[in-house]
Amino acid sequence: MTAMVIIDDVNGWDFAWDDNDPSDTDAICGGHGTHTSGTIGAVGDNGIGVTGINWDVRIMPLKIFRKYLLIFCSASSSDIISAIEYASMMGVRVSNNSYGSTSYSQAEYDAIQASRSVFVAAAGNDGANTDVSPQYPSAYGLDNIISVAAADDDDLLASFSNYGTASVDLAAPGVGILSTLPGDTYDLYDGTSMASPHVVGVAGLLLSQDPSLTVNEMKWRILNGADPKGLPVLTEGRLNADNSLGFGLALPDVTVILTPLGPTTVSQGDTINYNIALTNNTAFSETVEARVFVQLPDGSIVDLEGPGTFTVPGGGTIDQDFSKVVPAGVDTGVYTLFGQVQSADSFDEDPVDYEVAP
């Protein structure tokens, strides 16, 4: 990622016009950002307007759209990438991305992968199967993307919504969504753009419940909390905030701990030693899948151990020591090792950062 120098960005940034005023002022763009922001975080219980998923949340407005030729509203790929990289630089944990295109961009793919954040993306409004006719960024297929279709009040797929059992993860309300608009006004909008901020809001609730959640833990809880509705998406389900939050009310059935057995600042050729322990928090034997992987500075992932299947006795712990040599020629930077364990009803990760020094 290229280092950015942006001054006076206290209120976010407008990447389309390259200034520090991200206000939603282009009428042709329809107050899109303000509407999605209201769904995420409009203050509740104050007798004013609407209520967002979160009542106390910080939103960083990063504007990428602008009007063209007086009648068009569009965003350039370079502005999208700049906004993603800026959000990553500022430590954003979750982002809403209510836009799309049929054009694949390797640079956008790389920026999203390197962001190490939950990247929630609208699936699109063409009524198309994106397994066959992909729309991006929702269909990039990255582990940190959650692709969202729109459902109506009857929990049916909205007539306009894109879908796909491989490329779309779940649905969320996206028809007749009342939310905020510029000028202290409100209106009803339809679209997968209105569905995705519901998912972002739930991700925010999960982080308020447990700020230590990893990207994969948040995604697992959101997807596995979905209510089954027979929809043509990966989970077949519609977002359910209560179910997702319910996973945080108790320990996962089986938890994983990755313990370094030596320094975490290393150089090429050094040996990394660590222990992986799986603990069964139930009274019954559990069969789980476990693995160890490393996330590289560019966000890509390489498996180090597994995945493998293990049986952990009720109330018991199994553990094993591992060693890996830091390859010659590996880039310097921060590499995150993850221990991961999952079953049909449980998911847990434990990350540890290693720094490869010159």
JSON list of N, CA and C in Angstrom, two decimals, residues 163-198:
[
{"chain": "A", "resi": 163, "resn": "TYR", "atom": "N", "xyz": [-28.30, -12.52, -7.05]},
{"chain": "A", "resi": 163, "resn": "TYR", "atom": "CA", "xyz": [-28.27, -13.69, -6.18]},
{"chain": "A", "resi": 163, "resn": "TYR", "atom": "C", "xyz": [-27.17, -14.62, -6.65]},
{"chain": "A", "resi": 164, "resn": "GLY", "atom": "N", "xyz": [-26.94, -15.69, -5.91]},
{"chain": "A", "resi": 164, "resn": "GLY", "atom": "CA", "xyz": [-25.94, -16.68, -6.30]},
{"chain": "A", "resi": 164, "resn": "GLY", "atom": "C", "xyz": [-25.56, -17.53, -5.10]},
{"chain": "A", "resi": 165, "resn": "THR", "atom": "N", "xyz": [-25.62, -18.83, -5.26]},
{"chain": "A", "resi": 165, "resn": "THR", "atom": "CA", "xyz": [-25.34, -19.72, -4.13]},
{"chain": "A", "resi": 165, "resn": "THR", "atom": "C", "xyz": [-23.85, -19.83, -3.83]},
{"chain": "A", "resi": 166, "resn": "ALA", "atom": "N", "xyz": [-23.01, -19.31, -4.71]},
{"chain": "A", "resi": 166, "resn": "ALA", "atom": "CA", "xyz": [-21.57, -19.29, -4.45]},
{"chain": "A", "resi": 166, "resn": "ALA", "atom": "C", "xyz": [-21.04, -17.88, -4.22]},
{"chain": "A", "resi": 167, "resn": "SER", "atom": "N", "xyz": [-21.62, -16.89, -4.89]},
{"chain": "A", "resi": 167, "resn": "SER", "atom": "CA", "xyz": [-21.06, -15.54, -4.87]},
{"chain": "A", "resi": 167, "resn": "SER", "atom": "C", "xyz": [-21.78, -14.58, -3.94]},
{"chain": "A", "resi": 168, "resn": "VAL", "atom": "N", "xyz": [-22.94, -14.95, -3.42]},
{"chain": "A", "resi": 168, "resn": "VAL", "atom": "CA", "xyz": [-23.70, -14.09, -2.49]},
{"chain": "A", "resi": 168, "resn": "VAL", "atom": "C", "xyz": [-23.88, -14.86, -1.19]},
{"chain": "A", "resi": 169, "resn": "ASP", "atom": "N", "xyz": [-23.58, -14.21, -0.07]},
{"chain": "A", "resi": 169, "resn": "ASP", "atom": "CA", "xyz": [-23.55, -14.92, 1.21]},
{"chain": "A", "resi": 169, "resn": "ASP", "atom": "C", "xyz": [-24.90, -15.02, 1.89]},
{"chain": "A", "resi": 170, "resn": "LEU", "atom": "N", "xyz": [-25.62, -13.91, 1.97]},
{"chain": "A", "resi": 170, "resn": "LEU", "atom": "CA", "xyz": [-26.90, -13.90, 2.67]},
{"chain": "A", "resi": 170, "resn": "LEU", "atom": "C", "xyz": [-27.70, -12.71, 2.17]},
{"chain": "A", "resi": 171, "resn": "ALA", "atom": "N", "xyz": [-28.94, -12.63, 2.62]},
{"chain": "A", "resi": 171, "resn": "ALA", "atom": "CA", "xyz": [-29.81, -11.50, 2.29]},
{"chain": "A", "resi": 171, "resn": "ALA", "atom": "C", "xyz": [-30.06, -10.68, 3.55]},
{"chain": "A", "resi": 172, "resn": "ALA", "atom": "N", "xyz": [-30.47, -9.43, 3.34]},
{"chain": "A", "resi": 172, "resn": "ALA", "atom": "CA", "xyz": [-30.86, -8.53, 4.43]},
{"chain": "A", "resi": 172, "resn": "ALA", "atom": "C", "xyz": [-31.96, -7.63, 3.90]},
{"chain": "A", "resi": 173, "resn": "PRO", "atom": "N", "xyz": [-32.72, -6.98, 4.79]},
{"chain": "A", "resi": 173, "resn": "PRO", "atom": "CA", "xyz": [-33.81, -6.12, 4.31]},
{"chain": "A", "resi": 173, "resn": "PRO", "atom": "C", "xyz": [-33.33, -5.07, 3.31]},
{"chain": "A", "resi": 174, "resn": "GLY", "atom": "N", "xyz": [-34.01, -4.99, 2.16]},
{"chain": "A", "resi": 174, "resn": "GLY", "atom": "CA", "xyz": [-33.59, -4.05, 1.14]},
{"chain": "A", "resi": 174, "resn": "GLY", "atom": "C", "xyz": [-34.73, -3.46, 0.33]},
{"chain": "A", "resi": 175, "resn": "VAL", "atom": "N", "xyz": [-35.95, -3.59, 0.81]},
{"chain": "A", "resi": 175, "resn": "VAL", "atom": "CA", "xyz": [-37.12, -3.04, 0.12]},
{"chain": "A", "resi": 175, "resn": "VAL", "atom": "C", "xyz": [-37.86, -2.10, 1.06]},
{"chain": "A", "resi": 176, "resn": "GLY", "atom": "N", "xyz": [-38.11, -0.88, 0.61]},
{"chain": "A", "resi": 176, "resn": "GLY", "atom": "CA", "xyz": [-38.85, 0.09, 1.42]},
{"chain": "A", "resi": 176, "resn": "GLY", "atom": "C", "xyz": [-38.13, 0.46, 2.69]},
{"chain": "A", "resi": 177, "resn": "ILE", "atom": "N", "xyz": [-36.82, 0.71, 2.59]},
{"chain": "A", "resi": 177, "resn": "ILE", "atom": "CA", "xyz": [-36.02, 1.03, 3.77]},
{"chain": "A", "resi": 177, "resn": "ILE", "atom": "C", "xyz": [-36.06, 2.54, 4.02]},
{"chain": "A", "resi": 178, "resn": "LEU", "atom": "N", "xyz": [-36.61, 2.93, 5.14]},
{"chain": "A", "resi": 178, "resn": "LEU", "atom": "CA", "xyz": [-36.68, 4.34, 5.53]},
{"chain": "A", "resi": 178, "resn": "LEU", "atom": "C", "xyz": [-35.40, 4.72, 6.25]},
{"chain": "A", "resi": 179, "resn": "SER", "atom": "N", "xyz": [-34.74, 5.77, 5.75]},
{"chain": "A", "resi": 179, "resn": "SER", "atom": "CA", "xyz": [-33.50, 6.20, 6.41]},
{"chain": "A", "resi": 179, "resn": "SER", "atom": "C", "xyz": [-33.24, 7.67, 6.12]},
{"chain": "A", "resi": 180, "resn": "THR", "atom": "N", "xyz": [-32.13, 8.14, 6.61]},
{"chain": "A", "resi": 180, "resn": "THR", "atom": "CA", "xyz": [-31.77, 9.55, 6.58]},
{"chain": "A", "resi": 180, "resn": "THR", "atom": "C", "xyz": [-31.34, 10.01, 5.18]},
{"chain": "A", "resi": 181, "resn": "LEU", "atom": "N", "xyz": [-31.58, 11.30, 4.91]},
{"chain": "A", "resi": 181, "resn": "LEU", "atom": "CA", "xyz": [-31.13, 11.94, 3.68]},
{"chain": "A", "resi": 181, "resn": "LEU", "atom": "C", "xyz": [-30.57, 13.32, 4.03]},
{"chain": "A", "resi": 182, "resn": "PRO", "atom": "N", "xyz": [-29.78, 13.90, 3.14]},
{"chain": "A", "resi": 182, "resn": "PRO", "atom": "CA", "xyz": [-29.27, 15.25, 3.41]},
{"chain": "A", "resi": 182, "resn": "PRO", "atom": "C", "xyz": [-30.41, 16.25, 3.64]},
{"chain": "A", "resi": 183, "resn": "GLY", "atom": "N", "xyz": [-30.12, 17.26, 4.45]},
{"chain": "A", "resi": 183, "resn": "GLY", "atom": "CA", "xyz": [-31.12, 18.28, 4.73]},
{"chain": "A", "resi": 183, "resn": "GLY", "atom": "C", "xyz": [-32.13, 17.88, 5.77]},
{"chain": "A", "resi": 184, "resn": "ASP", "atom": "N", "xyz": [-31.74, 16.96, 6.68]},
{"chain": "A", "resi": 184, "resn": "ASP", "atom": "CA", "xyz": [-32.63, 16.53, 7.76]},
{"chain": "A", "resi": 184, "resn": "ASP", "atom": "C", "xyz": [-33.95, 15.98, 7.22]},
{"chain": "A", "resi": 185, "resn": "THR", "atom": "N", "xyz": [-33.88, 15.21, 6.15]},
{"chain": "A", "resi": 185, "resn": "THR", "atom": "CA", "xyz": [-35.07, 14.58, 5.59]},
{"chain": "A", "resi": 185, "resn": "THR", "atom": "C", "xyz": [-34.91, 13.07, 5.60]},
{"chain": "A", "resi": 186, "resn": "TYR", "atom": "N", "xyz": [-35.98, 12.37, 5.22]},
{"chain": "A", "resi": 186, "resn": "TYR", "atom": "CA", "xyz": [-36.00, 10.91, 5.25]},
{"chain": "A", "resi": 186, "resn": "TYR", "atom": "C", "xyz": [-36.79, 10.41, 4.05]},
{"chain": "A", "resi": 187, "resn": "ASP", "atom": "N", "xyz": [-36.45, 9.22, 3.58]},
{"chain": "A", "resi": 187, "resn": "ASP", "atom": "CA", "xyz": [-37.22, 8.65, 2.47]},
{"chain": "A", "resi": 187, "resn": "ASP", "atom": "C", "xyz": [-37.01, 7.15, 2.42]},
{"chain": "A", "resi": 188, "resn": "LEU", "atom": "N", "xyz": [-37.92, 6.49, 1.66]},
{"chain": "A", "resi": 188, "resn": "LEU", "atom": "CA", "xyz": [-37.87, 5.04, 1.47]},
{"chain": "A", "resi": 188, "resn": "LEU", "atom": "C", "xyz": [-37.07, 4.74, 0.20]},
{"chain": "A", "resi": 189, "resn": "TYR", "atom": "N", "xyz": [-36.06, 3.88, 0.34]},
{"chain": "A", "resi": 189, "resn": "TYR", "atom": "CA", "xyz": [-35.25, 3.44, -0.80]},
{"chain": "A", "resi": 189, "resn": "TYR", "atom": "C", "xyz": [-35.29, 1.93, -0.90]},
{"chain": "A", "resi": 190, "resn": "ASP", "atom": "N", "xyz": [-35.12, 1.42, -2.13]},
{"chain": "A", "resi": 190, "resn": "ASP", "atom": "CA", "xyz": [-34.97, 0.00, -2.38]},
{"chain": "A", "resi": 190, "resn": "ASP", "atom": "C", "xyz": [-33.57, -0.26, -2.92]},
{"chain": "A", "resi": 191, "resn": "GLY", "atom": "N", "xyz": [-33.03, -1.45, -2.66]},
{"chain": "A", "resi": 191, "resn": "GLY", "atom": "CA", "xyz": [-31.77, -1.82, -3.27]},
{"chain": "A", "resi": 191, "resn": "GLY", "atom": "C", "xyz": [-30.91, -2.70, -2.39]},
{"chain": "A", "resi": 192, "resn": "THR", "atom": "N", "xyz": [-30.01, -3.45, -3.02]},
{"chain": "A", "resi": 192, "resn": "THR", "atom": "CA", "xyz": [-29.01, -4.17, -2.23]},
{"chain": "A", "resi": 192, "resn": "THR", "atom": "C", "xyz": [-28.10, -3.19, -1.50]},
{"chain": "A", "resi": 193, "resn": "SER", "atom": "N", "xyz": [-28.04, -1.95, -2.00]},
{"chain": "A", "resi": 193, "resn": "SER", "atom": "CA", "xyz": [-27.31, -0.90, -1.29]},
{"chain": "A", "resi": 193, "resn": "SER", "atom": "C", "xyz": [-27.92, -0.62, 0.07]},
{"chain": "A", "resi": 194, "resn": "MET", "atom": "N", "xyz": [-29.22, -0.84, 0.20]},
{"chain": "A", "resi": 194, "resn": "MET", "atom": "CA", "xyz": [-29.89, -0.64, 1.48]},
{"chain": "A", "resi": 194, "resn": "MET", "atom": "C", "xyz": [-29.77, -1.89, 2.36]},
{"chain": "A", "resi": 195, "resn": "ALA", "atom": "N", "xyz": [-29.52, -3.04, 1.74]},
{"chain": "A", "resi": 195, "resn": "ALA", "atom": "CA", "xyz": [-29.38, -4.29, 2.50]},
{"chain": "A", "resi": 195, "resn": "ALA", "atom": "C", "xyz": [-28.02, -4.39, 3.17]},
{"chain": "A", "resi": 196, "resn": "SER", "atom": "N", "xyz": [-26.96, -4.03, 2.45]},
{"chain": "A", "resi": 196, "resn": "SER", "atom": "CA", "xyz": [-25.61, -4.23, 3.00]},
{"chain": "A", "resi": 196, "resn": "SER", "atom": "C", "xyz": [-25.35, -3.45, 4.29]},
{"chain": "A", "resi": 197, "resn": "PRO", "atom": "N", "xyz": [-25.85, -2.21, 4.46]},
{"chain": "A", "resi": 197, "resn": "PRO", "atom": "CA", "xyz": [-25.57, -1.53, 5.74]},
{"chain": "A", "resi": 197, "resn": "PRO", "atom": "C", "xyz": [-26.23, -2.20, 6.94]},
{"chain": "A", "resi": 198, "resn": "HIS", "atom": "N", "xyz": [-27.30, -2.98, 6.72]},
{"chain": "A", "resi": 198, "resn": "HIS", "atom": "CA", "xyz": [-27.84, -3.76, 7.84]},
{"chain": "A", "resi": 198, "resn": "HIS", "atom": "C", "xyz": [-26.79, -4.75, 8.36]}
]
